[in-house]
Amino acid sequence: MAGPNRTVVTDFLLVGFPSHRDLSLLLFSLALPVVLLGLAGNLGLAVLIRAERSLHTPMYYFLSHLALLDLCSCCAVGPVMLWGLLASWAALPGPACALQMFLFATAGDAECCLLAAMAYDRYAAVCRPLHYQATVPPRLCRGLVLGSYAAGAASAAVHSGLAFRLPFCRSRALDRFFCDIPPVLELACADTSLNQALLLAICGAIQSVTLLAIRASYGLILGAVGRAGLRRAAPTCGSHLAAVAVLYGTLIFIYLRPEGSYAAQADKMAAAFYTVVIPTLNPAIYSLHNADVKGALARRLLGGRHLWGGLRKGLEEG
């Protein structure tokens, strides 16, 4: 039973939106195409990889699951953010807030693990090309993907489960546009030192171990082929390194800092970049300089045009 100075929080108000109507509408007009591009780009990339037989390789298998994780992040955060920009606030029931936290945290931690698996795949492709299929067999690929999902879900379950077992007695207003872990903990009227310690320990372990695995993979690549060989491998490795730098830099800034160093405005911008902008950028990063993806997309589009042209010609002749 709630005490006299304790209010049981059932709904969370997301108030991290501009108070000026004109600014909110301007941001909505900018955010809407970004969210739609993120949804369409990641869904399209995942479908293209599954549909195009030439892309049925370990590298693109991992990339299709990376697109699905980015799609999950966009779906969890994007619609609520857009609604909040239109209304200047958004309300989420406690279970919906917990589900949103679980989904984007799962996607973020699983993406770190998947990027480490992709680094191992790049090592096998560059350093052991003659034994590539044996080094990265389909069974290992499935195991690495399932392990990434399991690690992300387990980490997210710990953080969201413990966060929403806390009593909330101060306010139900979050100065964010989604239910992020640190601001939710700030609303609790109980000691959150365990939550903070687990956030640093679990997220720090996942990010440190996966980043170490990525550095080890590229260190082996550099040692095997040298700088000249690494430059030749840049078309396949460059996009992966760009995604790693953007994601890890943002995650470290958001979550691996002391509790007293959080700044509301900087954190809101970093959170927007992490949850919406990065998922939109990833399909472009992996596609713009990738001849295989561009070729597969061209074949699909030209095949559709030829099919439509044949049907149209048949109708006209009939």
Short mmCIF file of C-alpha atoms in Angstrom, two decimals:
data_model
loop_
_atom_site.label_atom_id
_atom_site.label_comp_id
_atom_site.label_asym_id
_atom_site.label_seq_id
_atom_site.Cartn_x
_atom_site.Cartn_y
_atom_site.Cartn_z
CA MET A 1 0.00 0.00 0.00
CA ALA A 2 1.32 3.43 -0.89
CA GLY A 3 2.45 5.65 1.97
CA PRO A 4 1.23 9.21 2.52
CA ASN A 5 4.10 10.74 0.52
CA ARG A 6 4.23 8.07 -2.17
CA THR A 7 2.17 8.07 -5.35
CA VAL A 8 1.91 4.87 -7.34
CA VAL A 9 2.87 5.76 -10.90
CA THR A 10 0.75 3.98 -13.48
CA ASP A 11 1.37 6.13 -16.57
CA PHE A 12 4.58 7.82 -17.68
CA LEU A 13 4.43 11.19 -19.38
CA LEU A 14 7.08 11.79 -22.03
CA VAL A 15 7.66 15.53 -22.00
CA GLY A 16 11.05 15.77 -23.70
CA PHE A 17 9.52 17.62 -26.65
CA PRO A 18 9.79 21.34 -27.54
CA SER A 19 7.14 23.53 -25.94
CA HIS A 20 6.92 25.81 -28.97
CA ARG A 21 4.38 24.54 -31.45
CA ASP A 22 6.23 25.79 -34.54
CA LEU A 23 9.46 24.11 -33.47
CA SER A 24 7.62 20.85 -32.73
CA LEU A 25 6.04 20.84 -36.19
CA LEU A 26 9.40 21.62 -37.80
CA LEU A 27 11.03 18.71 -35.95
CA PHE A 28 8.09 16.47 -36.87
CA SER A 29 8.56 17.33 -40.56
CA LEU A 30 12.23 16.38 -40.24
CA ALA A 31 11.71 13.28 -38.11
CA LEU A 32 8.88 11.76 -40.18
CA PRO A 33 10.96 11.07 -43.33
CA VAL A 34 13.86 9.82 -41.18
CA VAL A 35 11.61 7.30 -39.39
CA LEU A 36 9.93 6.23 -42.63
CA LEU A 37 13.30 5.83 -44.34
CA GLY A 38 14.51 3.75 -41.40
CA LEU A 39 11.48 1.48 -41.56
CA ALA A 40 11.50 1.13 -45.35
CA GLY A 41 15.28 0.84 -45.67
CA ASN A 42 15.74 -1.87 -43.04
CA LEU A 43 12.67 -3.86 -44.05
CA GLY A 44 13.65 -3.60 -47.71
CA LEU A 45 17.24 -4.66 -47.02
CA ALA A 46 16.14 -7.68 -44.95
CA VAL A 47 13.63 -8.78 -47.61
CA LEU A 48 16.13 -8.25 -50.45
CA ILE A 49 18.77 -10.41 -48.73
CA ARG A 50 16.26 -13.19 -48.06
CA ALA A 51 14.85 -13.06 -51.61
CA GLU A 52 18.09 -12.74 -53.61
CA ARG A 53 19.98 -16.02 -53.82
CA SER A 54 23.28 -14.29 -54.64
CA LEU A 55 23.19 -12.68 -51.18
CA HIS A 56 22.84 -15.97 -49.30
CA THR A 57 26.28 -15.75 -47.70
CA PRO A 58 27.29 -15.39 -44.02
CA MET A 59 28.05 -11.68 -44.43
CA TYR A 60 24.60 -10.85 -45.73
CA TYR A 61 22.93 -13.29 -43.32
CA PHE A 62 24.34 -11.23 -40.45
CA LEU A 63 23.44 -8.01 -42.25
CA SER A 64 19.80 -9.09 -42.63
CA HIS A 65 19.55 -9.63 -38.87
CA LEU A 66 21.23 -6.28 -38.24
CA ALA A 67 18.49 -4.72 -40.38
CA LEU A 68 15.82 -6.54 -38.35
CA LEU A 69 17.29 -5.20 -35.10
CA ASP A 70 17.32 -1.66 -36.50
CA LEU A 71 13.73 -2.16 -37.64
CA CYS A 72 12.81 -3.19 -34.08
CA SER A 73 14.44 -0.04 -32.68
CA CYS A 74 12.58 2.19 -35.18
CA CYS A 75 9.24 0.52 -34.43
CA ALA A 76 9.71 0.76 -30.66
CA VAL A 77 10.63 4.45 -30.55
CA GLY A 78 9.63 6.14 -33.82
CA PRO A 79 5.79 6.18 -33.59
CA VAL A 80 5.77 7.44 -29.99
CA MET A 81 8.31 10.14 -30.83
CA LEU A 82 6.28 11.34 -33.83
CA TRP A 83 3.06 11.44 -31.80
CA GLY A 84 4.81 13.37 -29.05
CA LEU A 85 6.09 15.96 -31.53
CA LEU A 86 2.54 16.52 -32.75
CA ALA A 87 0.97 16.67 -29.29
CA SER A 88 3.99 18.13 -27.39
CA TRP A 89 3.77 15.17 -24.98
CA ALA A 90 2.95 11.47 -24.96
CA ALA A 91 1.60 9.17 -22.24
CA LEU A 92 2.56 5.52 -21.92
CA PRO A 93 1.11 3.05 -19.39
CA GLY A 94 3.67 1.38 -17.17
CA PRO A 95 3.65 -1.96 -19.08
CA ALA A 96 3.99 -0.15 -22.44
CA CYS A 97 6.92 1.88 -21.10
CA ALA A 98 8.57 -1.32 -19.82
CA LEU A 99 8.02 -3.04 -23.18
CA GLN A 100 9.51 -0.10 -25.07
CA MET A 101 12.55 -0.12 -22.78
CA PHE A 102 12.95 -3.88 -23.24
CA LEU A 103 12.70 -3.73 -27.05
CA PHE A 104 15.20 -0.96 -27.71
CA ALA A 105 17.62 -2.28 -25.06
CA THR A 106 17.43 -5.76 -26.63
CA ALA A 107 18.09 -4.29 -30.07
CA GLY A 108 21.06 -2.22 -28.85
CA ASP A 109 22.86 -4.98 -26.95
CA ALA A 110 22.13 -7.62 -29.60
CA GLU A 111 23.49 -5.27 -32.27
CA CYS A 112 26.80 -5.02 -30.41
CA CYS A 113 27.10 -8.81 -30.36
CA LEU A 114 26.11 -9.06 -34.02
CA LEU A 115 28.73 -6.50 -35.05
CA ALA A 116 31.35 -8.66 -33.31
CA ALA A 117 30.11 -11.70 -35.27
CA MET A 118 30.33 -9.66 -38.47
CA ALA A 119 33.94 -8.72 -37.62
CA TYR A 120 34.81 -12.42 -37.30
CA ASP A 121 33.14 -13.01 -40.67
CA ARG A 122 35.30 -10.26 -42.24
CA TYR A 123 38.41 -11.87 -40.72
CA ALA A 124 37.47 -15.24 -42.25
CA ALA A 125 36.71 -13.67 -45.65
CA VAL A 126 39.95 -11.65 -45.85
CA CYS A 127 42.43 -13.93 -44.10
CA ARG A 128 41.06 -17.39 -44.97
CA PRO A 129 39.27 -16.99 -48.29
CA LEU A 130 39.97 -20.56 -49.44
CA HIS A 131 38.46 -21.98 -46.24
CA TYR A 132 35.75 -19.35 -45.84
CA GLN A 133 32.77 -21.72 -46.00
CA ALA A 134 34.38 -24.09 -43.49
CA THR A 135 35.41 -21.25 -41.16
CA VAL A 136 31.93 -19.68 -41.11
CA PRO A 137 29.49 -22.58 -41.66
CA PRO A 138 25.70 -22.00 -41.58
CA ARG A 139 25.39 -23.71 -38.20
CA LEU A 140 27.90 -21.30 -36.65
CA CYS A 141 26.12 -18.33 -38.26
CA ARG A 142 22.79 -19.37 -36.75
CA GLY A 143 24.43 -19.91 -33.36
CA LEU A 144 26.05 -16.47 -33.38
CA VAL A 145 22.78 -14.78 -34.35
CA LEU A 146 20.77 -16.67 -31.72
CA GLY A 147 23.44 -15.92 -29.14
CA SER A 148 23.28 -12.21 -30.01
CA TYR A 149 19.51 -12.15 -29.58
CA ALA A 150 19.74 -14.11 -26.31
CA ALA A 151 22.42 -11.80 -24.84
CA GLY A 152 20.44 -8.70 -25.82
CA ALA A 153 17.16 -10.04 -24.44
CA ALA A 154 18.77 -11.20 -21.18
CA SER A 155 20.45 -7.84 -20.59
CA ALA A 156 17.26 -5.94 -21.42
CA ALA A 157 15.17 -8.19 -19.16
CA VAL A 158 17.47 -7.48 -16.20
CA HIS A 159 17.40 -3.70 -16.69
CA SER A 160 13.69 -3.31 -17.47
CA GLY A 161 12.61 -5.91 -14.91
CA LEU A 162 14.55 -4.33 -12.05
CA ALA A 163 13.65 -0.78 -13.09
CA PHE A 164 9.91 -1.39 -13.00
CA ARG A 165 10.03 -3.20 -9.67
CA LEU A 166 11.04 0.10 -8.07
CA PRO A 167 8.47 2.39 -6.44
CA PHE A 168 7.96 5.72 -8.22
CA CYS A 169 6.91 8.54 -5.96
CA ARG A 170 8.36 11.80 -7.29
CA SER A 171 6.89 12.51 -10.68
CA ARG A 172 5.70 10.57 -13.68
CA ALA A 173 7.17 13.02 -16.20
CA LEU A 174 10.18 11.86 -18.20
CA ASP A 175 12.21 14.56 -19.93
CA ARG A 176 12.74 12.22 -22.89
CA PHE A 177 10.81 11.10 -25.95
CA PHE A 178 10.95 7.42 -24.98
CA CYS A 179 11.36 5.31 -21.83
CA ASP A 180 15.13 5.26 -21.51
CA ILE A 181 16.77 3.50 -18.56
CA PRO A 182 18.62 6.35 -16.74
CA PRO A 183 15.69 8.85 -16.66
CA VAL A 184 13.28 6.15 -15.48
CA LEU A 185 15.64 5.33 -12.61
CA GLU A 186 15.72 9.02 -11.67
CA LEU A 187 11.96 8.88 -10.93
CA ALA A 188 12.32 6.10 -8.36
CA CYS A 189 11.98 6.90 -4.67
CA ALA A 190 14.15 3.93 -3.63
CA ASP A 191 17.86 3.28 -3.79
CA THR A 192 18.91 2.65 -7.40
CA SER A 193 22.57 1.90 -6.75
CA LEU A 194 22.06 -1.78 -7.70
CA ASN A 195 20.38 -0.74 -10.97
CA GLN A 196 23.19 1.70 -11.76
CA ALA A 197 25.85 -0.88 -10.94
CA LEU A 198 24.21 -3.54 -13.12
CA LEU A 199 23.76 -1.03 -15.96
CA LEU A 200 27.48 -0.25 -15.91
CA ALA A 201 28.51 -3.87 -15.37
CA ILE A 202 26.29 -5.61 -17.95
CA CYS A 203 26.36 -2.94 -20.66
CA GLY A 204 30.03 -2.33 -19.99
CA ALA A 205 30.78 -6.06 -20.29
CA ILE A 206 28.83 -6.48 -23.53
CA GLN A 207 30.33 -3.41 -25.14
CA SER A 208 33.86 -4.10 -23.89
CA VAL A 209 33.92 -7.78 -24.89
CA THR A 210 32.38 -7.21 -28.31
CA LEU A 211 34.60 -4.20 -29.01
CA LEU A 212 37.64 -6.24 -27.99
CA ALA A 213 36.54 -9.02 -30.37
CA ILE A 214 36.15 -6.48 -33.19
CA ARG A 215 39.57 -4.99 -32.52
CA ALA A 216 41.11 -8.47 -32.39
CA SER A 217 39.52 -9.43 -35.72
CA TYR A 218 40.81 -6.31 -37.46
CA GLY A 219 44.18 -6.67 -35.77
CA LEU A 220 44.48 -10.16 -37.27
CA ILE A 221 43.38 -8.81 -40.65
CA LEU A 222 45.99 -6.05 -40.48
CA GLY A 223 48.68 -8.49 -39.38
CA ALA A 224 47.85 -10.94 -42.17
CA VAL A 225 47.48 -8.64 -45.16
CA GLY A 226 49.20 -5.42 -44.05
CA ARG A 227 48.04 -1.89 -44.67
CA ALA A 228 47.98 -2.30 -48.44
CA GLY A 229 45.80 -5.38 -48.15
CA LEU A 230 43.54 -3.62 -45.66
CA ARG A 231 43.04 -0.81 -48.17
CA ARG A 232 42.04 -3.40 -50.78
CA ALA A 233 39.60 -4.89 -48.27
CA ALA A 234 38.14 -1.46 -47.50
CA PRO A 235 34.98 -1.94 -49.62
CA THR A 236 33.88 -4.83 -47.39
CA CYS A 237 35.40 -3.69 -44.08
CA GLY A 238 34.86 0.08 -44.29
CA SER A 239 31.07 0.00 -43.92
CA HIS A 240 31.35 -2.33 -40.92
CA LEU A 241 33.93 -0.11 -39.22
CA ALA A 242 31.77 2.96 -39.83
CA ALA A 243 28.75 1.27 -38.21
CA VAL A 244 30.90 0.17 -35.25
CA ALA A 245 32.30 3.67 -34.68
CA VAL A 246 28.89 5.36 -34.79
CA LEU A 247 27.10 2.83 -32.57
CA TYR A 248 29.76 2.34 -29.90
CA GLY A 249 30.57 6.02 -29.62
CA THR A 250 26.92 6.83 -28.94
CA LEU A 251 26.36 3.92 -26.52
CA ILE A 252 29.42 4.75 -24.46
CA PHE A 253 28.34 8.39 -24.24
CA ILE A 254 24.80 7.47 -23.11
CA TYR A 255 25.27 4.56 -20.73
CA LEU A 256 28.86 4.22 -19.55
CA ARG A 257 29.15 7.44 -17.56
CA PRO A 258 28.92 8.16 -13.84
CA GLU A 259 25.38 8.82 -12.62
CA GLY A 260 25.94 12.51 -11.87
CA SER A 261 27.27 13.37 -15.34
CA TYR A 262 24.01 13.09 -17.28
CA ALA A 263 22.94 16.27 -19.12
CA ALA A 264 19.34 16.40 -20.30
CA GLN A 265 19.70 18.19 -23.64
CA ALA A 266 22.86 16.37 -24.73
CA ASP A 267 21.37 13.03 -23.70
CA LYS A 268 18.16 13.68 -25.64
CA MET A 269 20.11 14.44 -28.81
CA ALA A 270 22.32 11.38 -28.32
CA ALA A 271 19.27 9.19 -27.66
CA ALA A 272 17.58 10.45 -30.84
CA PHE A 273 20.74 9.67 -32.79
CA TYR A 274 20.99 6.18 -31.27
CA THR A 275 17.36 5.09 -31.58
CA VAL A 276 16.27 6.72 -34.85
CA VAL A 277 19.17 8.13 -36.88
CA ILE A 278 21.58 5.17 -36.62
CA PRO A 279 18.94 2.61 -37.72
CA THR A 280 18.23 4.86 -40.72
CA LEU A 281 21.92 5.28 -41.57
CA ASN A 282 22.87 1.60 -41.40
CA PRO A 283 21.10 0.48 -44.63
CA ALA A 284 22.76 3.37 -46.47
CA ILE A 285 26.18 2.62 -44.94
CA TYR A 286 26.03 -1.01 -46.00
CA SER A 287 24.40 -0.45 -49.40
CA LEU A 288 25.83 2.67 -51.04
CA HIS A 289 29.33 1.23 -51.53
CA ASN A 290 28.29 -2.41 -51.85
CA ALA A 291 28.20 -3.67 -55.42
CA ASP A 292 26.45 -6.92 -54.47
CA VAL A 293 23.51 -5.18 -52.79
CA LYS A 294 23.20 -2.56 -55.53
CA GLY A 295 23.35 -5.26 -58.20
CA ALA A 296 20.69 -7.38 -56.47
CA LEU A 297 18.45 -4.35 -56.04
CA ALA A 298 18.88 -3.40 -59.71
CA ARG A 299 18.00 -6.93 -60.82
CA ARG A 300 14.86 -6.91 -58.69
CA LEU A 301 13.77 -3.48 -59.92
CA LEU A 302 14.53 -4.21 -63.57
CA GLY A 303 12.85 -7.61 -63.30
CA GLY A 304 9.73 -5.92 -61.96
CA ARG A 305 9.81 -3.38 -64.78
CA HIS A 306 10.20 -6.09 -67.41
CA LEU A 307 7.33 -8.06 -65.88
CA TRP A 308 5.09 -4.99 -65.77
CA GLY A 309 6.09 -4.06 -69.32
CA GLY A 310 5.24 -7.54 -70.57
CA LEU A 311 1.87 -7.54 -68.84
CA ARG A 312 1.07 -4.08 -70.18
CA LYS A 313 2.07 -5.07 -73.73
CA GLY A 314 -0.05 -8.20 -73.51
CA LEU A 315 -3.08 -6.21 -72.36
CA GLU A 316 -2.64 -3.69 -75.15
CA GLU A 317 -2.34 -6.42 -77.79
CA GLY A 318 -5.36 -8.22 -76.33
#
